[in-house]
mmCIF file of C-alpha atoms and ligand atoms in Angstrom:
data_model
loop_
_atom_site.group_PDB
_atom_site.id
_atom_site.type_symbol
_atom_site.label_atom_id
_atom_site.label_comp_id
_atom_site.label_asym_id
_atom_site.label_seq_id
_atom_site.Cartn_x
_atom_site.Cartn_y
_atom_site.Cartn_z
ATOM 1 C CA MET A 1263 122.335 83.153 101.115
ATOM 2 C CA ARG A 1264 122.595 83.590 97.332
ATOM 3 C CA ILE A 1265 119.521 85.422 96.120
ATOM 4 C CA GLY A 1266 118.341 86.256 92.597
ATOM 5 C CA ILE A 1267 115.956 89.204 92.203
ATOM 6 C CA VAL A 1268 113.866 89.758 89.091
ATOM 7 C CA CYS A 1269 111.978 93.054 88.804
ATOM 8 C CA TYR A 1270 111.064 95.932 86.538
ATOM 9 C CA PRO A 1271 113.951 98.392 86.516
ATOM 10 C CA THR A 1272 111.762 101.404 85.803
ATOM 11 C CA TYR A 1273 110.183 104.233 87.822
ATOM 12 C CA GLY A 1274 107.482 102.327 89.719
ATOM 13 C CA GLY A 1275 106.754 100.945 93.153
ATOM 14 C CA SER A 1276 107.457 97.263 92.510
ATOM 15 C CA GLY A 1277 110.914 97.992 91.051
ATOM 16 C CA VAL A 1278 111.734 100.458 93.831
ATOM 17 C CA LEU A 1279 110.740 97.977 96.527
ATOM 18 C CA ALA A 1280 112.653 95.096 94.890
ATOM 19 C CA THR A 1281 115.791 97.207 94.504
ATOM 20 C CA GLU A 1282 115.702 98.446 98.079
ATOM 21 C CA LEU A 1283 115.086 94.924 99.337
ATOM 22 C CA GLY A 1284 118.121 93.700 97.367
ATOM 23 C CA GLN A 1285 120.292 96.503 98.726
ATOM 24 C CA ALA A 1286 119.182 95.802 102.305
ATOM 25 C CA LEU A 1287 119.835 92.058 101.901
ATOM 26 C CA ALA A 1288 123.306 92.788 100.492
ATOM 27 C CA LYS A 1289 124.065 94.968 103.529
ATOM 28 C CA ARG A 1290 123.061 92.044 105.730
ATOM 29 C CA GLY A 1291 125.698 89.866 104.023
ATOM 30 C CA HIS A 1292 123.706 88.033 101.352
ATOM 31 C CA SER A 1293 124.879 87.879 97.709
ATOM 32 C CA VAL A 1294 122.206 89.534 95.613
ATOM 33 C CA HIS A 1295 121.944 89.074 91.830
ATOM 34 C CA PHE A 1296 119.569 91.368 89.940
ATOM 35 C CA VAL A 1297 118.362 89.895 86.653
ATOM 36 C CA THR A 1298 116.530 92.408 84.473
ATOM 37 C CA TYR A 1299 116.672 94.226 81.129
ATOM 38 C CA ALA A 1300 118.198 97.470 82.449
ATOM 39 C CA GLN A 1301 119.979 98.663 85.556
ATOM 40 C CA PRO A 1302 117.245 99.245 88.197
ATOM 41 C CA MET A 1303 116.669 102.959 88.719
ATOM 42 C CA ARG A 1304 117.628 103.050 92.389
ATOM 43 C CA LEU A 1305 120.669 100.773 91.865
ATOM 44 C CA ASP A 1306 122.712 103.841 91.132
ATOM 45 C CA ARG A 1307 125.977 103.287 93.040
ATOM 46 C CA PHE A 1308 128.476 100.556 93.794
ATOM 47 C CA GLN A 1309 127.547 98.315 96.674
ATOM 48 C CA ASP A 1310 129.341 95.256 97.942
ATOM 49 C CA ASN A 1311 127.523 91.918 97.420
ATOM 50 C CA ILE A 1312 125.355 93.255 94.584
ATOM 51 C CA TYR A 1313 125.605 91.941 91.026
ATOM 52 C CA TYR A 1314 123.640 92.926 87.964
ATOM 53 C CA HIS A 1315 122.931 90.578 85.042
ATOM 54 C CA GLU A 1316 121.388 92.205 81.996
ATOM 55 C CA VAL A 1317 118.853 90.294 79.932
ATOM 56 C CA GLU A 1318 119.354 90.754 76.221
ATOM 57 C CA THR A 1319 116.443 89.826 74.000
ATOM 58 C CA PRO A 1320 117.646 88.464 70.663
ATOM 59 C CA THR A 1321 116.050 89.904 67.536
ATOM 60 C CA TYR A 1322 115.438 88.293 64.168
ATOM 61 C CA PRO A 1323 113.201 89.460 61.309
ATOM 62 C CA LEU A 1324 110.791 86.595 61.930
ATOM 63 C CA LEU A 1325 110.484 87.450 65.640
ATOM 64 C CA GLU A 1326 108.213 90.409 65.179
ATOM 65 C CA PHE A 1327 107.348 90.532 68.878
ATOM 66 C CA ASN A 1328 109.822 90.892 71.704
ATOM 67 C CA LEU A 1329 110.471 87.528 73.417
ATOM 68 C CA TYR A 1330 111.535 88.965 76.778
ATOM 69 C CA THR A 1331 109.754 86.249 78.794
ATOM 70 C CA LEU A 1332 111.889 83.570 77.146
ATOM 71 C CA ALA A 1333 115.094 85.607 77.188
ATOM 72 C CA LEU A 1334 114.583 86.229 80.916
ATOM 73 C CA ALA A 1335 114.065 82.499 81.590
ATOM 74 C CA GLY A 1336 117.273 81.765 79.675
ATOM 75 C CA LYS A 1337 119.223 84.376 81.620
ATOM 76 C CA ILE A 1338 117.912 83.062 84.944
ATOM 77 C CA ILE A 1339 119.128 79.567 83.996
ATOM 78 C CA ASP A 1340 122.546 81.000 83.200
ATOM 79 C CA VAL A 1341 122.794 82.962 86.469
ATOM 80 C CA VAL A 1342 121.578 80.013 88.571
ATOM 81 C CA LYS A 1343 124.169 77.694 86.971
ATOM 82 C CA TYR A 1344 127.103 80.026 87.531
ATOM 83 C CA GLU A 1345 126.077 81.695 90.777
ATOM 84 C CA GLN A 1346 124.352 78.740 92.498
ATOM 85 C CA LEU A 1347 121.376 80.717 93.717
ATOM 86 C CA ASP A 1348 119.414 79.413 96.717
ATOM 87 C CA VAL A 1349 116.298 81.442 95.986
ATOM 88 C CA LEU A 1350 114.900 83.343 93.038
ATOM 89 C CA HIS A 1351 112.604 86.172 94.150
ATOM 90 C CA VAL A 1352 110.446 87.583 91.363
ATOM 91 C CA HIS A 1353 108.533 90.854 91.793
ATOM 92 C CA TYR A 1354 105.332 91.419 89.766
ATOM 93 C CA ALA A 1355 103.881 88.183 88.380
ATOM 94 C CA ILE A 1356 103.771 89.109 84.699
ATOM 95 C CA PRO A 1357 105.908 87.833 83.076
ATOM 96 C CA HIS A 1358 108.451 87.279 85.870
ATOM 97 C CA ALA A 1359 106.702 84.417 87.674
ATOM 98 C CA ILE A 1360 106.147 82.660 84.360
ATOM 99 C CA SER A 1361 109.830 83.000 83.346
ATOM 100 C CA GLY A 1362 110.755 81.851 86.867
ATOM 101 C CA TYR A 1363 108.595 78.736 86.545
ATOM 102 C CA LEU A 1364 110.015 77.943 83.100
ATOM 103 C CA SER A 1365 113.598 78.196 84.356
ATOM 104 C CA LYS A 1366 112.715 76.038 87.372
ATOM 105 C CA GLU A 1367 111.362 73.263 85.162
ATOM 106 C CA ILE A 1368 114.402 73.351 82.907
ATOM 107 C CA LEU A 1369 116.874 73.398 85.815
ATOM 108 C CA GLY A 1370 115.168 70.488 87.588
ATOM 109 C CA PRO A 1371 116.544 69.551 91.047
ATOM 110 C CA LYS A 1372 119.197 72.280 90.850
ATOM 111 C CA ALA A 1373 116.577 75.020 90.644
ATOM 112 C CA PRO A 1374 116.465 77.605 93.437
ATOM 113 C CA LYS A 1375 113.248 78.075 95.398
ATOM 114 C CA LEU A 1376 110.857 80.349 93.539
ATOM 115 C CA ILE A 1377 109.337 83.202 95.570
ATOM 116 C CA THR A 1378 106.760 85.425 93.872
ATOM 117 C CA THR A 1379 105.776 88.810 95.302
ATOM 118 C CA LEU A 1380 102.562 90.320 93.974
ATOM 119 C CA HIS A 1381 102.448 94.095 93.804
ATOM 120 C CA GLY A 1382 99.124 95.226 92.386
ATOM 121 C CA THR A 1383 98.004 95.428 88.789
ATOM 122 C CA ASP A 1384 99.649 92.064 88.072
ATOM 123 C CA ILE A 1385 96.608 90.738 89.983
ATOM 124 C CA THR A 1386 93.954 93.445 89.788
ATOM 125 C CA LEU A 1387 94.288 94.523 86.137
ATOM 126 C CA VAL A 1388 96.821 92.931 83.760
ATOM 127 C CA GLY A 1389 96.549 89.481 85.337
ATOM 128 C CA LEU A 1390 92.797 89.473 84.707
ATOM 129 C CA GLU A 1391 93.258 89.663 80.920
ATOM 130 C CA PRO A 1392 91.692 86.400 79.720
ATOM 131 C CA SER A 1393 94.874 85.425 77.867
ATOM 132 C CA PHE A 1394 97.088 85.996 80.938
ATOM 133 C CA HIS A 1395 94.798 84.706 83.704
ATOM 134 C CA PRO A 1396 95.583 80.963 83.356
ATOM 135 C CA LEU A 1397 99.306 81.692 83.143
ATOM 136 C CA VAL A 1398 99.313 83.828 86.298
ATOM 137 C CA LYS A 1399 97.189 81.267 88.173
ATOM 138 C CA PHE A 1400 99.496 78.430 87.181
ATOM 139 C CA SER A 1401 102.673 80.327 88.067
ATOM 140 C CA LEU A 1402 101.260 81.199 91.512
ATOM 141 C CA GLU A 1403 100.336 77.564 92.135
ATOM 142 C CA ARG A 1404 103.840 76.473 91.166
ATOM 143 C CA SER A 1405 105.784 79.107 93.127
ATOM 144 C CA ASP A 1406 107.324 77.779 96.344
ATOM 145 C CA MET A 1407 106.090 80.843 98.225
ATOM 146 C CA VAL A 1408 103.818 83.715 97.249
ATOM 147 C CA THR A 1409 103.620 87.026 99.080
ATOM 148 C CA ALA A 1410 101.357 90.037 98.634
ATOM 149 C CA VAL A 1411 102.156 93.577 99.776
ATOM 150 C CA SER A 1412 98.846 94.086 101.613
ATOM 151 C CA GLY A 1413 95.919 92.215 103.088
ATOM 152 C CA PHE A 1414 93.779 93.735 100.337
ATOM 153 C CA LEU A 1415 95.978 92.199 97.631
ATOM 154 C CA GLN A 1416 96.058 88.831 99.405
ATOM 155 C CA GLU A 1417 92.264 88.783 99.418
ATOM 156 C CA LYS A 1418 91.976 89.948 95.776
ATOM 157 C CA THR A 1419 94.423 87.257 94.663
ATOM 158 C CA ARG A 1420 92.414 84.575 96.414
ATOM 159 C CA GLN A 1421 89.158 85.879 94.909
ATOM 160 C CA ASN A 1422 90.572 85.967 91.389
ATOM 161 C CA PHE A 1423 93.012 83.062 91.351
ATOM 162 C CA GLY A 1424 91.927 80.522 93.975
ATOM 163 C CA GLN A 1425 90.700 80.661 97.576
ATOM 164 C CA ASP A 1426 93.214 78.011 98.684
ATOM 165 C CA LEU A 1427 96.351 79.747 97.473
ATOM 166 C CA PRO A 1428 98.778 80.072 100.399
ATOM 167 C CA ILE A 1429 99.691 83.753 100.212
ATOM 168 C CA ARG A 1430 101.562 85.550 102.983
ATOM 169 C CA VAL A 1431 101.310 89.284 103.532
ATOM 170 C CA ILE A 1432 104.647 91.051 103.816
ATOM 171 C CA PRO A 1433 103.975 94.777 103.652
ATOM 172 C CA ASN A 1434 106.157 97.230 101.807
ATOM 173 C CA PHE A 1435 108.747 99.112 103.798
ATOM 174 C CA VAL A 1436 110.662 102.367 103.923
ATOM 175 C CA ASP A 1437 114.146 103.219 105.141
ATOM 176 C CA THR A 1438 113.061 105.664 107.828
ATOM 177 C CA ALA A 1439 116.668 106.737 108.487
ATOM 178 C CA LEU A 1440 116.944 107.895 104.879
ATOM 179 C CA TYR A 1441 113.384 109.123 104.479
ATOM 180 C CA GLN A 1442 113.159 111.755 107.174
ATOM 181 C CA ARG A 1443 112.475 115.443 107.204
ATOM 182 C CA ALA A 1444 115.571 117.464 106.342
ATOM 183 C CA ASP A 1445 116.141 121.196 106.256
ATOM 184 C CA CYS A 1446 116.194 122.224 102.602
ATOM 185 C CA PRO A 1447 116.008 126.058 102.699
ATOM 186 C CA GLN A 1448 117.175 126.540 99.113
ATOM 187 C CA LEU A 1449 114.616 124.136 97.697
ATOM 188 C CA ALA A 1450 111.907 125.620 99.924
ATOM 189 C CA ARG A 1451 112.744 129.152 98.701
ATOM 190 C CA HIS A 1452 112.639 127.982 95.081
ATOM 191 C CA VAL A 1453 109.256 126.291 95.465
ATOM 192 C CA LYS A 1454 107.440 128.387 98.079
ATOM 193 C CA THR A 1455 107.980 131.661 96.250
ATOM 194 C CA ASP A 1456 105.001 133.250 97.994
ATOM 195 C CA GLY A 1457 105.322 131.406 101.324
ATOM 196 C CA GLU A 1458 102.437 129.148 100.323
ATOM 197 C CA PHE A 1459 101.628 125.655 101.586
ATOM 198 C CA VAL A 1460 102.777 122.774 99.396
ATOM 199 C CA LEU A 1461 100.554 119.912 98.262
ATOM 200 C CA MET A 1462 102.639 117.189 96.637
ATOM 201 C CA HIS A 1463 102.032 114.160 94.452
ATOM 202 C CA ILE A 1464 104.610 111.658 93.185
ATOM 203 C CA SER A 1465 103.785 108.961 90.629
ATOM 204 C CA ASN A 1466 104.331 107.567 87.172
ATOM 205 C CA PHE A 1467 101.338 109.567 85.869
ATOM 206 C CA ARG A 1468 99.389 106.516 84.736
ATOM 207 C CA PRO A 1469 95.563 106.851 84.450
ATOM 208 C CA VAL A 1470 95.012 104.830 87.689
ATOM 209 C CA LYS A 1471 96.810 107.582 89.647
ATOM 210 C CA ARG A 1472 94.195 110.234 88.701
ATOM 211 C CA VAL A 1473 96.746 113.056 88.801
ATOM 212 C CA GLN A 1474 94.025 115.366 87.400
ATOM 213 C CA ASP A 1475 92.240 115.086 90.766
ATOM 214 C CA CYS A 1476 95.316 116.640 92.422
ATOM 215 C CA VAL A 1477 94.897 119.691 90.185
ATOM 216 C CA ARG A 1478 91.182 119.918 90.995
ATOM 217 C CA ILE A 1479 91.957 119.619 94.724
ATOM 218 C CA LEU A 1480 94.522 122.438 94.474
ATOM 219 C CA ALA A 1481 92.029 124.706 92.705
ATOM 220 C CA LYS A 1482 89.485 124.150 95.509
ATOM 221 C CA VAL A 1483 92.037 124.519 98.313
ATOM 222 C CA ARG A 1484 93.146 127.853 96.844
ATOM 223 C CA GLU A 1485 89.634 129.226 97.398
ATOM 224 C CA THR A 1486 90.568 129.302 101.123
ATOM 225 C CA VAL A 1487 94.355 129.079 101.576
ATOM 226 C CA LYS A 1488 97.435 129.974 99.566
ATOM 227 C CA ALA A 1489 98.824 126.706 98.250
ATOM 228 C CA LYS A 1490 100.965 125.313 95.487
ATOM 229 C CA LEU A 1491 100.881 121.855 93.890
ATOM 230 C CA VAL A 1492 104.218 120.155 93.259
ATOM 231 C CA LEU A 1493 104.012 117.226 90.849
ATOM 232 C CA VAL A 1494 106.939 114.807 90.745
ATOM 233 C CA GLY A 1495 107.297 112.109 88.084
ATOM 234 C CA ASP A 1496 106.194 111.715 84.513
ATOM 235 C CA GLY A 1497 104.103 109.414 82.364
ATOM 236 C CA PRO A 1498 101.252 109.062 79.890
ATOM 237 C CA GLU A 1499 98.816 111.502 81.586
ATOM 238 C CA ARG A 1500 101.273 114.416 81.804
ATOM 239 C CA SER A 1501 99.970 116.394 78.794
ATOM 240 C CA ASP A 1502 96.389 115.954 79.890
ATOM 241 C CA VAL A 1503 97.275 117.194 83.380
ATOM 242 C CA GLU A 1504 99.044 120.236 81.887
ATOM 243 C CA ARG A 1505 95.917 121.017 79.848
ATOM 244 C CA LEU A 1506 93.723 120.864 82.946
ATOM 245 C CA VAL A 1507 96.119 123.149 84.835
ATOM 246 C CA ARG A 1508 95.652 125.802 82.127
ATOM 247 C CA GLU A 1509 91.899 125.204 81.920
ATOM 248 C CA LEU A 1510 91.515 125.804 85.668
ATOM 249 C CA ASN A 1511 93.849 128.792 85.438
ATOM 250 C CA VAL A 1512 96.220 127.536 88.158
ATOM 251 C CA GLN A 1513 99.388 127.464 86.018
ATOM 252 C CA ASP A 1514 101.161 129.869 88.393
ATOM 253 C CA HIS A 1515 100.528 127.515 91.290
ATOM 254 C CA VAL A 1516 101.555 124.141 89.841
ATOM 255 C CA LEU A 1517 105.156 123.045 89.515
ATOM 256 C CA PHE A 1518 106.111 120.017 87.402
ATOM 257 C CA LEU A 1519 109.452 118.675 88.648
ATOM 258 C CA GLY A 1520 109.613 115.628 86.348
ATOM 259 C CA LYS A 1521 111.437 112.473 87.455
ATOM 260 C CA GLN A 1522 113.541 113.095 90.554
ATOM 261 C CA SER A 1523 115.800 110.941 92.663
ATOM 262 C CA ALA A 1524 116.363 113.070 95.809
ATOM 263 C CA LEU A 1525 112.900 112.278 97.126
ATOM 264 C CA PRO A 1526 113.537 112.715 100.884
ATOM 265 C CA ASP A 1527 114.645 116.331 100.255
ATOM 266 C CA ILE A 1528 111.716 117.063 97.969
ATOM 267 C CA LEU A 1529 109.218 115.478 100.377
ATOM 268 C CA SER A 1530 110.689 117.585 103.183
ATOM 269 C CA ILE A 1531 109.120 120.749 101.762
ATOM 270 C CA ALA A 1532 105.642 119.183 101.443
ATOM 271 C CA ASP A 1533 102.788 119.958 103.826
ATOM 272 C CA ILE A 1534 100.356 117.339 102.490
ATOM 273 C CA PHE A 1535 100.837 114.370 100.142
ATOM 274 C CA LEU A 1536 97.965 113.649 97.742
ATOM 275 C CA LEU A 1537 97.187 110.139 96.490
ATOM 276 C CA PRO A 1538 93.755 110.201 94.802
ATOM 277 C CA SER A 1539 94.321 106.839 93.020
ATOM 278 C CA GLN A 1540 91.679 104.645 91.483
ATOM 279 C CA GLN A 1541 93.728 101.530 92.281
ATOM 280 C CA GLU A 1542 96.501 101.119 94.810
ATOM 281 C CA SER A 1543 97.378 97.820 96.412
ATOM 282 C CA PHE A 1544 99.612 99.566 98.960
ATOM 283 C CA GLY A 1545 100.739 103.104 98.065
ATOM 284 C CA LEU A 1546 104.493 103.057 98.632
ATOM 285 C CA SER A 1547 104.807 106.754 97.747
ATOM 286 C CA ALA A 1548 102.380 107.595 100.568
ATOM 287 C CA LEU A 1549 104.504 105.615 103.014
ATOM 288 C CA GLU A 1550 107.669 107.430 101.877
ATOM 289 C CA ALA A 1551 105.874 110.742 102.438
ATOM 290 C CA MET A 1552 104.694 109.666 105.902
ATOM 291 C CA SER A 1553 108.244 108.689 106.803
ATOM 292 C CA CYS A 1554 109.226 112.304 106.025
ATOM 293 C CA GLY A 1555 106.468 113.488 108.373
ATOM 294 C CA VAL A 1556 104.001 114.411 105.631
ATOM 295 C CA PRO A 1557 100.319 113.556 106.269
ATOM 296 C CA VAL A 1558 98.466 111.948 103.363
ATOM 297 C CA VAL A 1559 95.083 112.745 101.833
ATOM 298 C CA ALA A 1560 94.066 109.751 99.725
ATOM 299 C CA THR A 1561 91.233 107.595 98.432
ATOM 300 C CA ASN A 1562 89.575 104.750 100.263
ATOM 301 C CA ILE A 1563 90.964 102.251 97.795
ATOM 302 C CA GLY A 1564 92.790 98.906 97.919
ATOM 303 C CA GLY A 1565 95.549 98.774 100.525
ATOM 304 C CA ILE A 1566 95.665 102.515 101.273
ATOM 305 C CA PRO A 1567 93.656 102.224 104.542
ATOM 306 C CA GLU A 1568 96.236 99.664 105.761
ATOM 307 C CA VAL A 1569 98.915 102.356 105.415
ATOM 308 C CA VAL A 1570 97.152 105.645 106.212
ATOM 309 C CA GLU A 1571 94.945 105.753 109.312
ATOM 310 C CA HIS A 1572 92.007 108.076 108.716
ATOM 311 C CA GLY A 1573 92.041 110.981 111.167
ATOM 312 C CA GLU A 1574 95.505 110.081 112.504
ATOM 313 C CA SER A 1575 98.235 110.129 109.875
ATOM 314 C CA GLY A 1576 96.020 111.519 107.118
ATOM 315 C CA TYR A 1577 92.525 111.448 105.701
ATOM 316 C CA ILE A 1578 90.755 109.061 103.366
ATOM 317 C CA ALA A 1579 87.880 109.973 101.034
ATOM 318 C CA GLU A 1580 85.792 108.216 98.410
ATOM 319 C CA LEU A 1581 87.212 107.888 94.900
ATOM 320 C CA GLY A 1582 86.747 111.097 92.894
ATOM 321 C CA ASP A 1583 85.413 113.121 95.851
ATOM 322 C CA VAL A 1584 87.766 116.052 95.248
ATOM 323 C CA SER A 1585 85.617 118.423 97.338
ATOM 324 C CA ARG A 1586 86.078 116.261 100.419
ATOM 325 C CA MET A 1587 89.785 115.797 99.789
ATOM 326 C CA ALA A 1588 90.154 119.591 99.404
ATOM 327 C CA LYS A 1589 88.149 120.091 102.616
ATOM 328 C CA TYR A 1590 90.507 117.739 104.480
ATOM 329 C CA CYS A 1591 93.518 119.664 103.142
ATOM 330 C CA VAL A 1592 92.044 123.007 104.267
ATOM 331 C CA GLU A 1593 91.226 121.507 107.674
ATOM 332 C CA LEU A 1594 94.903 120.634 108.183
ATOM 333 C CA LEU A 1595 96.402 123.740 106.603
ATOM 334 C CA THR A 1596 94.304 126.125 108.708
ATOM 335 C CA ASN A 1597 95.041 124.383 111.993
ATOM 336 C CA THR A 1598 98.779 124.317 112.710
ATOM 337 C CA LYS A 1599 98.376 122.313 115.890
ATOM 338 C CA LYS A 1600 96.424 119.594 114.107
ATOM 339 C CA LEU A 1601 98.836 119.576 111.166
ATOM 340 C CA ASN A 1602 101.763 119.061 113.540
ATOM 341 C CA VAL A 1603 100.011 116.200 115.351
ATOM 342 C CA PHE A 1604 99.274 114.519 111.989
ATOM 343 C CA ARG A 1605 102.908 115.028 110.947
ATOM 344 C CA GLU A 1606 104.146 113.294 114.076
ATOM 345 C CA LYS A 1607 101.642 110.458 113.730
ATOM 346 C CA ALA A 1608 102.578 109.920 110.081
ATOM 347 C CA ARG A 1609 106.261 109.606 110.932
ATOM 348 C CA GLU A 1610 105.518 107.431 113.963
ATOM 349 C CA ARG A 1611 103.435 105.004 111.896
ATOM 350 C CA ALA A 1612 106.164 104.660 109.263
ATOM 351 C CA VAL A 1613 108.787 104.006 111.948
ATOM 352 C CA THR A 1614 106.807 101.596 114.114
ATOM 353 C CA LYS A 1615 104.999 99.579 111.425
ATOM 354 C CA PHE A 1616 106.883 99.752 108.146
ATOM 355 C CA ASP A 1617 110.556 100.381 108.856
ATOM 356 C CA ILE A 1618 113.017 98.486 106.651
ATOM 357 C CA ASP A 1619 114.572 96.767 109.684
ATOM 358 C CA LEU A 1620 111.207 95.329 110.685
ATOM 359 C CA ILE A 1621 110.220 94.022 107.253
ATOM 360 C CA VAL A 1622 113.433 92.748 105.615
ATOM 361 C CA PRO A 1623 113.855 90.015 108.301
ATOM 362 C CA MET A 1624 110.401 88.754 107.290
ATOM 363 C CA TYR A 1625 111.731 88.072 103.787
ATOM 364 C CA GLU A 1626 114.864 86.431 105.221
ATOM 365 C CA ALA A 1627 112.691 84.144 107.362
ATOM 366 C CA LEU A 1628 110.591 83.308 104.306
ATOM 367 C CA TYR A 1629 113.691 82.385 102.276
ATOM 368 C CA ASP A 1630 114.963 80.186 105.143
ATOM 369 C CA GLU A 1631 111.630 78.431 105.324
ATOM 370 C CA ALA A 1632 111.505 77.893 101.555
ATOM 371 C CA VAL A 1633 115.038 76.498 101.440
ATOM 372 C CA SER A 1634 114.501 74.131 104.366
ATOM 373 C CA LYS A 1635 111.217 72.778 102.949
HETATM 374 O O1 LIG B 897 100.949 97.234 90.032
HETATM 375 C C1 LIG B 897 101.323 98.295 89.494
HETATM 376 O O2 LIG B 897 100.566 99.129 89.025
HETATM 377 C C2 LIG B 897 102.754 98.526 89.367
HETATM 378 C C3 LIG B 897 103.419 98.691 90.654
HETATM 379 C C4 LIG B 897 104.599 99.498 90.285
HETATM 380 O O3 LIG B 897 105.580 98.916 89.828
HETATM 381 O O4 LIG B 897 104.470 100.711 90.393
HETATM 382 O O5 LIG B 897 102.662 99.373 91.682
HETATM 383 C C5 LIG B 897 102.103 98.559 92.675
HETATM 384 O O6 LIG B 897 103.153 98.178 93.539
HETATM 385 C C6 LIG B 897 103.584 99.143 94.481
HETATM 386 C C7 LIG B 897 104.716 98.512 95.302
HETATM 387 O O7 LIG B 897 104.299 97.357 95.947
HETATM 388 C C8 LIG B 897 102.406 99.560 95.362
HETATM 389 O O8 LIG B 897 102.836 100.509 96.321
HETATM 390 C C9 LIG B 897 101.348 100.192 94.460
HETATM 391 O O9 LIG B 897 100.221 100.484 95.267
HETATM 392 C C10 LIG B 897 100.928 99.213 93.377
HETATM 393 N N1 LIG B 897 100.079 99.906 92.399
HETATM 394 C C11 LIG B 897 98.795 99.566 92.199
HETATM 395 O O10 LIG B 897 98.236 98.697 92.818
HETATM 396 C C12 LIG B 897 98.083 100.368 91.162
#
């Protein structure tokens, strides 16, 4: 099949998932065409069957605001004409589903089937902006198929955009062969300078991630066990987090690694993954951690309980309850037997429920169904 993929190319779950889906589809023999404004972050090496089409947004003194939505629609039309796409799969509704719809209308009968995958804040936050809401609703109604990454997001979309919308749930996935615990003695020596336990958090440091709670959890955990917090990623909250680290006097126990690409290695030195988010439609970073055998301590928010089973592969607490999250960490770190059982369960859940080879065929079946409609 000839598949177009539109996504954000940046450091974020929807772009990561879209890129890995494209790479997996290419391996399975499909031609995959990425259409976006920059090379997707994880599309970092040559792979057969993968093509990248960059969207350039024209500028002109009168055009004070960037017209990416229109430029993207124009580029999609171009790619469809020359590459004869069967399906166009857009990830994150804003503005991708709208550009997809526009291109579909202009292309007429030659248009590929439009599949929209909803990832989170396109529905729960940005899509609720009064000026965007009617556009998102319309583009969902006009997509040939709509998927959501969790049951939570399916329900939220129906509540906010129409109870009758036919939305399928196709959960996010992880390549469990790639994301597995590896021996990284050098990295471990560099990080665990005092043989301490490692709490880890990976995100784009946006306010919804509540990275500050990770620092507060570390400070509480350190009242009982020796632990270090490793923070991976970067974003708008970074300076504020650094300030809090100094305020709580834990600067010797927090390591900022910035944006990293070798995540399986880095996750391999973690004992617990922290995800204290305020919003999370799925929590792909938690799943990647689980695949590396790292139990997760997270909030009871959005789609997280569909990924992390409380008391099995991790623990779930109420939003902002840092004392409880710290207590859960201490419970695991002071009981090696329990920690090992949780590690095994975390890995097992990733392998049996969310492995790439279980989920990618669901998208293939969806494309087949859309094309034969
Ligand atoms: O919706 C967002 O905030 C952006 C998006 C991203 O690109 O990072 O994150 C969402 O999509 C991920 C992949 O499906 C999910 O794992 C994240 O839970 C989700 N983020 C939120 O819902 C806040």
